[in-house]
Coordinates of C-alpha atoms in Angstrom, one line a residue:
M1 CA 60.7 -5.9 -5.3
E2 CA 62.4 -9.2 -4.6
A3 CA 60.2 -12.2 -5.2
H4 CA 61.6 -14.3 -2.3
T5 CA 61.3 -17.5 -4.3
H6 CA 63.7 -19.2 -1.9
L7 CA 61.2 -19.1 0.9
P8 CA 59.2 -22.3 1.4
Y9 CA 55.5 -21.8 1.5
S10 CA 53.6 -24.8 2.7
P11 CA 50.0 -24.6 3.8
I12 CA 48.9 -26.2 7.0
D13 CA 45.5 -27.7 7.2
T14 CA 44.3 -27.0 10.6
L15 CA 40.9 -27.3 12.4
T16 CA 41.9 -25.2 15.4
T17 CA 39.0 -22.7 15.7
S18 CA 37.5 -20.3 18.1
H19 CA 34.4 -21.4 19.9
K20 CA 32.2 -19.1 17.9
D21 CA 33.5 -20.1 14.5
G22 CA 34.1 -23.8 15.1
D23 CA 30.8 -24.9 13.6
N24 CA 31.4 -23.2 10.3
L25 CA 35.1 -23.3 9.8
I26 CA 36.1 -26.3 7.6
S27 CA 39.9 -25.8 7.4
E28 CA 42.6 -23.2 7.2
L29 CA 45.8 -22.8 5.1
T30 CA 48.6 -21.1 6.9
P31 CA 51.9 -20.1 5.4
D32 CA 55.1 -21.3 7.1
F33 CA 56.8 -18.0 6.6
Q34 CA 55.2 -15.3 8.7
P35 CA 55.4 -11.6 7.9
R36 CA 58.5 -9.8 9.3
L37 CA 56.6 -6.8 10.6
Y38 CA 52.9 -6.1 10.9
G39 CA 51.8 -4.2 7.8
S40 CA 55.0 -5.0 5.8
P41 CA 54.0 -5.7 2.2
G42 CA 54.6 -9.0 0.4
C43 CA 52.8 -11.7 2.4
E44 CA 49.2 -10.7 1.8
T45 CA 46.6 -13.0 0.3
W46 CA 45.1 -10.5 -2.1
S47 CA 43.1 -13.0 -4.1
V48 CA 41.5 -16.5 -3.8
C49 CA 39.4 -18.3 -6.4
F50 CA 37.9 -21.7 -7.2
S51 CA 38.1 -23.2 -10.7
P52 CA 34.8 -23.2 -12.7
D53 CA 34.3 -26.9 -12.1
G54 CA 35.2 -26.6 -8.4
T55 CA 38.1 -29.1 -8.5
R56 CA 40.9 -26.6 -8.0
F57 CA 41.6 -23.8 -5.6
A58 CA 44.1 -21.0 -6.2
W59 CA 45.7 -19.0 -3.4
S60 CA 48.0 -16.0 -3.8
A61 CA 50.3 -17.1 -1.0
G62 CA 52.5 -13.9 -0.9
Y63 CA 55.9 -13.0 -2.2
G64 CA 55.0 -13.7 -5.8
L65 CA 53.9 -17.3 -5.2
V66 CA 50.6 -18.9 -6.1
K67 CA 49.5 -22.3 -4.8
V68 CA 47.0 -24.3 -6.9
L69 CA 45.5 -27.1 -4.8
P70 CA 43.0 -29.9 -5.6
W71 CA 39.6 -29.4 -4.0
P72 CA 38.4 -30.8 -1.7
L73 CA 41.7 -30.6 0.1
P74 CA 43.1 -34.2 0.3
S75 CA 43.8 -35.7 3.7
N76 CA 47.5 -36.3 2.7
L77 CA 48.0 -32.8 1.5
H78 CA 51.1 -32.3 3.6
A79 CA 52.4 -35.8 3.7
P80 CA 56.0 -36.3 2.4
N81 CA 56.1 -37.2 -1.3
S82 CA 52.3 -37.1 -1.5
N83 CA 50.9 -36.9 -5.1
T84 CA 48.1 -34.5 -4.7
E85 CA 48.5 -32.6 -8.0
E86 CA 49.6 -29.4 -6.2
K87 CA 51.2 -26.7 -8.3
M88 CA 53.4 -23.9 -7.1
L89 CA 53.6 -21.0 -9.5
D90 CA 56.4 -18.5 -9.2
C91 CA 55.1 -15.3 -10.6
G92 CA 58.2 -13.2 -9.7
D93 CA 56.2 -10.3 -8.3
I94 CA 53.3 -9.7 -5.8
V95 CA 50.1 -11.2 -7.1
W96 CA 47.0 -9.0 -6.7
G97 CA 44.3 -10.6 -9.0
M98 CA 43.6 -14.1 -10.2
A99 CA 41.1 -15.8 -12.5
F100 CA 40.5 -19.3 -13.8
G101 CA 39.3 -19.7 -17.3
P102 CA 37.6 -20.5 -19.6
R103 CA 34.5 -20.0 -17.5
I104 CA 30.8 -20.8 -18.2
S105 CA 27.9 -19.5 -16.2
N106 CA 25.4 -21.9 -14.7
R107 CA 22.8 -20.9 -17.3
E108 CA 25.2 -21.3 -20.2
K109 CA 26.1 -24.8 -19.1
L110 CA 22.6 -25.9 -20.1
K111 CA 23.1 -24.6 -23.6
K112 CA 26.7 -25.5 -24.3
L113 CA 28.9 -28.6 -24.1
P114 CA 32.5 -28.1 -22.8
V115 CA 35.1 -28.1 -25.5
K116 CA 37.1 -31.3 -25.4
G117 CA 40.7 -30.9 -24.7
Q118 CA 40.5 -27.3 -23.6
E119 CA 43.1 -26.6 -20.9
L120 CA 42.2 -24.9 -17.6
L121 CA 44.2 -21.7 -17.4
L122 CA 45.0 -19.4 -14.4
A123 CA 45.6 -15.7 -15.1
T124 CA 47.6 -13.8 -12.4
G125 CA 47.9 -10.0 -12.3
L126 CA 51.1 -8.5 -10.9
T127 CA 52.5 -5.4 -9.3
N128 CA 54.6 -4.5 -12.3
G129 CA 51.5 -4.5 -14.6
T130 CA 52.2 -7.9 -16.2
I131 CA 49.5 -10.6 -16.5
K132 CA 51.0 -14.1 -16.5
V133 CA 48.8 -16.9 -17.8
W134 CA 49.5 -20.5 -16.6
V135 CA 48.4 -24.0 -17.7
V136 CA 47.1 -25.4 -14.5
S137 CA 47.6 -29.1 -15.4
T138 CA 51.4 -28.6 -15.9
G139 CA 52.1 -25.5 -14.0
E140 CA 53.9 -24.0 -17.1
L141 CA 53.7 -20.4 -18.1
L142 CA 51.7 -20.1 -21.3
F143 CA 52.4 -16.4 -22.0
S144 CA 52.8 -13.0 -20.4
L145 CA 50.5 -10.1 -21.3
T146 CA 52.0 -6.6 -21.2
G147 CA 50.4 -3.2 -21.6
H148 CA 49.3 -2.1 -18.2
R149 CA 51.6 0.4 -16.6
S150 CA 50.8 -0.3 -12.9
V151 CA 49.3 -2.9 -10.6
V152 CA 46.8 -5.3 -12.2
R153 CA 44.3 -5.2 -9.3
D154 CA 41.6 -7.6 -10.7
L155 CA 41.0 -10.2 -13.4
V156 CA 37.9 -12.0 -14.7
F157 CA 37.2 -14.4 -17.6
T158 CA 34.0 -13.8 -19.4
P159 CA 31.4 -16.5 -18.4
N160 CA 30.6 -17.7 -22.0
G161 CA 33.3 -20.3 -22.4
S162 CA 35.6 -18.1 -24.5
L163 CA 39.1 -17.1 -23.6
T164 CA 38.3 -13.4 -23.2
L165 CA 40.0 -11.9 -20.2
V166 CA 39.2 -8.5 -18.6
S167 CA 41.8 -6.8 -16.4
A168 CA 41.5 -3.7 -14.2
S169 CA 44.6 -1.8 -13.2
R170 CA 45.8 1.1 -11.1
D171 CA 46.9 2.8 -14.4
K172 CA 43.1 3.8 -14.6
T173 CA 42.3 1.5 -17.5
L174 CA 40.4 -1.7 -18.2
R175 CA 41.8 -4.0 -20.9
V176 CA 40.0 -6.8 -22.8
W177 CA 42.3 -9.6 -24.0
D178 CA 41.4 -12.4 -26.5
L179 CA 43.7 -15.2 -25.4
A180 CA 42.6 -17.4 -28.3
E181 CA 44.3 -15.0 -30.7
K182 CA 48.0 -15.0 -30.0
G183 CA 49.6 -11.6 -30.4
Q184 CA 46.2 -9.8 -30.7
P185 CA 46.4 -6.4 -29.1
S186 CA 44.1 -5.8 -26.2
R187 CA 41.1 -3.4 -26.2
V188 CA 41.7 -0.5 -23.9
L189 CA 38.8 1.1 -22.0
T190 CA 39.6 4.5 -20.6
G191 CA 37.6 7.1 -18.6
P192 CA 38.2 6.8 -14.8
N193 CA 40.5 9.3 -13.2
F194 CA 41.4 7.0 -10.3
W195 CA 42.8 3.6 -9.6
L196 CA 40.6 0.7 -10.7
F197 CA 39.9 -1.6 -7.9
K198 CA 37.5 -4.2 -9.2
C199 CA 35.7 -5.4 -12.3
S200 CA 32.9 -7.8 -12.9
V201 CA 31.3 -9.3 -16.1
S202 CA 27.6 -9.9 -16.4
P203 CA 26.5 -13.6 -16.7
D204 CA 25.5 -13.1 -20.4
S205 CA 28.9 -11.5 -21.1
S206 CA 27.3 -8.3 -22.4
L207 CA 28.4 -5.8 -19.7
I208 CA 31.5 -4.9 -17.6
A209 CA 31.2 -3.1 -14.3
S210 CA 34.1 -1.5 -12.6
V211 CA 34.8 0.7 -9.6
C212 CA 37.6 3.0 -8.6
N213 CA 38.9 3.8 -5.1
L214 CA 38.0 7.5 -5.0
D215 CA 35.5 7.9 -7.8
T216 CA 32.0 8.1 -6.5
K217 CA 30.4 6.2 -9.3
V218 CA 30.3 2.9 -11.1
Y219 CA 31.3 2.5 -14.7
L220 CA 29.4 0.2 -17.1
W221 CA 30.9 -0.8 -20.4
S222 CA 29.6 -2.8 -23.3
L223 CA 31.6 -6.0 -23.9
R224 CA 30.2 -6.3 -27.4
S225 CA 31.1 -2.9 -28.7
F226 CA 33.8 -2.0 -26.2
T227 CA 32.2 1.3 -25.5
F228 CA 31.1 3.2 -22.4
V229 CA 27.4 2.7 -21.5
R230 CA 26.7 4.8 -18.4
N231 CA 27.6 5.7 -14.8
L232 CA 25.8 4.7 -11.7
K233 CA 26.2 7.8 -9.5
Y234 CA 26.1 8.4 -5.8
K235 CA 25.1 11.7 -4.2
H236 CA 27.7 11.7 -1.5
Q237 CA 31.5 11.0 -1.7
R238 CA 32.3 7.4 -1.1
S239 CA 35.4 5.1 -1.3
M240 CA 34.5 2.4 -3.8
V241 CA 35.6 -1.1 -2.9
S242 CA 34.0 -3.9 -5.0
C243 CA 31.2 -4.8 -7.4
D244 CA 29.6 -8.0 -8.6
F245 CA 26.7 -9.2 -10.8
S246 CA 24.1 -11.6 -9.4
A247 CA 23.9 -15.0 -11.0
D248 CA 21.0 -13.9 -13.3
G249 CA 22.6 -10.5 -14.2
A250 CA 19.5 -8.6 -12.9
L251 CA 21.4 -7.0 -10.0
L252 CA 24.7 -5.3 -9.5
A253 CA 26.0 -5.2 -5.9
V254 CA 28.4 -2.3 -5.1
G255 CA 30.4 -2.0 -1.9
S256 CA 31.7 1.3 -0.6
Y257 CA 32.5 3.1 2.6
Q258 CA 32.7 6.7 4.0
A259 CA 35.0 7.8 6.8
M260 CA 32.2 9.3 8.8
T261 CA 29.3 6.8 8.3
G262 CA 30.9 3.4 7.6
W263 CA 30.1 1.0 4.8
W264 CA 27.1 0.6 2.4
L265 CA 26.0 -2.2 0.2
D266 CA 24.0 -0.9 -2.8
L267 CA 22.0 -3.0 -5.2
W268 CA 21.4 -1.5 -8.7
D269 CA 19.5 -2.5 -11.7
P270 CA 22.2 -2.4 -14.4
Y271 CA 19.7 -2.1 -17.2
T272 CA 17.8 1.0 -16.0
A273 CA 20.4 2.4 -13.6
D274 CA 17.8 2.4 -10.8
H275 CA 19.1 2.3 -7.3
L276 CA 17.0 -0.5 -5.7
I277 CA 18.3 -1.3 -2.2
K278 CA 20.7 0.3 0.3
V279 CA 22.1 -2.0 3.0
E280 CA 23.9 -0.5 6.0
D281 CA 25.8 -1.8 8.9
C282 CA 24.2 -2.2 12.3
D283 CA 23.2 1.3 13.4
R284 CA 23.5 0.4 17.1
C285 CA 27.2 -0.5 17.0
E286 CA 29.6 2.3 17.7
P287 CA 31.6 3.5 16.1
R288 CA 30.4 2.4 12.6
N289 CA 33.0 4.5 10.8
E290 CA 35.8 2.1 12.0
N291 CA 34.1 -0.9 10.3
L292 CA 35.2 -0.7 6.7
L293 CA 34.1 -3.0 3.9
M294 CA 36.8 -5.0 2.1
A295 CA 35.2 -7.4 -0.4
L296 CA 31.8 -8.7 -1.6
T297 CA 30.6 -11.5 -3.9
F298 CA 27.3 -13.1 -5.0
S299 CA 26.7 -16.8 -4.6
P300 CA 26.6 -18.6 -8.0
T301 CA 23.6 -20.7 -6.9
F302 CA 21.7 -19.2 -4.0
P303 CA 20.2 -15.7 -3.3
H304 CA 23.2 -15.1 -1.1
L305 CA 25.4 -12.0 -1.0
A306 CA 28.6 -12.4 1.0
F307 CA 30.8 -9.5 2.2
K308 CA 33.8 -9.1 4.4
D309 CA 34.2 -6.1 6.7
Y310 CA 36.5 -5.4 9.6
M311 CA 34.1 -7.1 12.0
A312 CA 33.3 -10.4 10.3
L313 CA 32.4 -12.4 7.2
R314 CA 28.7 -12.1 6.7
I315 CA 26.3 -13.8 4.2
W316 CA 22.9 -12.1 3.6
D317 CA 20.1 -14.3 2.3
M318 CA 18.2 -11.8 0.2
E319 CA 15.1 -14.0 -0.2
Q320 CA 14.7 -14.6 3.5
D321 CA 16.1 -11.1 4.3
K322 CA 18.4 -12.3 7.1
L323 CA 22.0 -13.1 7.8
V324 CA 22.6 -16.8 7.4
L325 CA 26.3 -16.8 8.4
V326 CA 28.4 -14.5 10.6
S327 CA 31.9 -15.9 11.0
D328 CA 35.6 -14.9 10.9
R329 CA 35.0 -12.4 13.7
N330 CA 37.5 -9.8 14.6
R331 CA 39.7 -10.6 11.6
V332 CA 40.5 -7.0 10.8
S333 CA 42.9 -7.9 8.0
G334 CA 40.5 -9.7 5.7
L335 CA 41.1 -8.9 2.1
C336 CA 39.1 -11.1 -0.2
C337 CA 36.4 -13.8 -0.4
A338 CA 35.2 -16.3 -3.1
F339 CA 32.4 -18.8 -3.3
H340 CA 32.8 -22.4 -4.5
P341 CA 30.8 -22.9 -7.8
R342 CA 28.2 -24.9 -5.9
G343 CA 27.8 -22.2 -3.3
S344 CA 28.4 -24.6 -0.4
V345 CA 31.8 -23.2 0.7
I346 CA 33.3 -19.7 0.8
A347 CA 37.0 -18.9 1.1
T348 CA 38.5 -15.8 2.7
G349 CA 42.0 -14.5 2.5
C350 CA 43.7 -12.1 4.9
R351 CA 46.7 -9.7 5.2
E352 CA 48.8 -12.2 7.0
G353 CA 48.6 -14.7 4.2
H354 CA 46.1 -17.1 5.8
V355 CA 43.1 -18.7 4.0
K356 CA 40.0 -20.0 5.7
F357 CA 37.2 -22.1 4.3
W358 CA 33.7 -21.7 5.7
R359 CA 30.7 -23.9 5.4
V360 CA 27.8 -22.0 3.9
P361 CA 24.3 -23.0 5.0
C362 CA 22.8 -24.8 1.9
L363 CA 19.1 -24.2 1.6
V364 CA 16.8 -25.5 -1.0
S365 CA 16.2 -22.7 -3.4
S366 CA 12.5 -21.7 -3.6
L367 CA 10.6 -22.3 -6.9
R368 CA 10.0 -18.5 -6.9
H369 CA 13.7 -17.8 -6.9
L370 CA 14.5 -20.5 -9.5
C371 CA 11.8 -19.1 -11.9
R372 CA 13.0 -15.5 -11.5
T373 CA 16.7 -16.3 -12.1
T374 CA 15.9 -18.5 -15.1
L375 CA 13.7 -15.7 -16.7
R376 CA 16.0 -12.8 -15.8
F377 CA 19.1 -14.4 -17.3
S378 CA 17.8 -13.9 -20.8
V379 CA 15.2 -11.1 -20.3
S380 CA 16.1 -7.5 -19.5
T381 CA 14.3 -5.2 -17.1
F382 CA 12.8 -3.3 -20.1
Q383 CA 11.4 -6.5 -21.6
V384 CA 9.9 -7.6 -18.2
Q385 CA 8.3 -4.2 -17.7
A386 CA 6.6 -4.6 -21.1
L387 CA 4.9 -7.8 -20.1
P388 CA 1.1 -7.7 -19.4
I389 CA 1.5 -9.1 -15.9
P390 CA 0.2 -7.9 -12.5
K391 CA 2.4 -5.3 -10.7
K392 CA 3.1 -7.6 -7.8
I393 CA 4.7 -10.1 -10.1
L394 CA 6.5 -7.4 -12.1
D395 CA 8.0 -6.0 -8.9
F396 CA 9.2 -9.5 -7.9
L397 CA 10.8 -10.2 -11.2
T398 CA 12.6 -6.8 -11.2
Y399 CA 13.7 -7.1 -7.5
R400 CA 11.6 -4.0 -6.6
D401 CA 9.7 -5.9 -3.9
I402 CA 12.6 -5.6 -1.4
P403 CA 12.6 -2.7 1.1
K404 CA 14.6 0.3 -0.2
K405 CA 16.7 0.4 3.0
R406 CA 17.9 -2.4 5.1
I407 CA 20.0 -2.3 8.2
L408 CA 21.8 -5.6 9.0
C409 CA 21.9 -5.7 12.8
C410 CA 24.6 -7.7 14.5
S411 CA 23.7 -10.7 16.6
E412 CA 24.0 -8.6 19.8
H413 CA 21.4 -6.1 18.6
N414 CA 19.2 -8.4 16.5
R415 CA 16.5 -8.7 19.1

């Protein structure tokens, strides 16, 4: 497919908002070149991401182009000859997945000092199966990784400060790359019989979770031995969309939908394979089967789980058990979402190539939540269950104190 590198792609910072979304919408990036026909491929924003330190934002702007911008967006972003350290990366093919690296989890930051002189990299996964890795400071291509035979749908650096990159592809394989060892072949993880849509790495870099589009189960892999661990299985056929580990690694969120019943959010214990919580769309909205889930992600700092469906962007506060944000309404073409490392902003990308930035309600985390996340980062469910503590505390530490089923009613029916 032609890369269309001759087409200018300049974002427009606009504060034009709807009445409902105006209080939460911070800004919007809009491509100059609009899609030729609705649904025609090439212009979609399949991926957005913030750098680990929160100072850069990457936007797959369509037609093989990636824009890397400083964050916060400078006021002179679009002024002629402005020096804002923007980088335009020409990947030569449609970009589906992106990941900044190296990356360190919030917990690991307390134990490790950053390596001086270590360059910030951006990995981009392309339609032709190639992964291109760029040096962000210069915008230069560092190297290309080949091996996948189809679309590289998702990428993630392990959150331990290393240059280990995990890729998920439509060729039904995961690959683990050690970018510190030039020329080192990747580890190939096989097993699924369908396209891989999404992968996630646990905060302690011990597990990889992945989901396929038509496979009604989640695959868990050991990142230490590169072996299959187990499946998390569903009883009914689902179309799997996304998965993500919580900041402490004690929960794995999985998003899926079914043509007749609509979407589900499921929270699993990745250690025991116990299904903990089932979250469903508003049961009073009709028809639910037309509201499909597109993406989900955990906040890196707060007990927030964000997800984008056809109706809106929603953020569920698990501790308060309520929706703290419902925005981006009626944007049926939403494709992706990503939190800022501080959890105060979330970005969404859509099929028409637009990106929106939303202000997330920043609440002071409770002492209970901070204690649980600190403990659970380094202590497994099995170790917690062996502690001589009251059952009420045990249930809290293992997230078994939350109701098994939760229906998130919309604002119209939340009365």
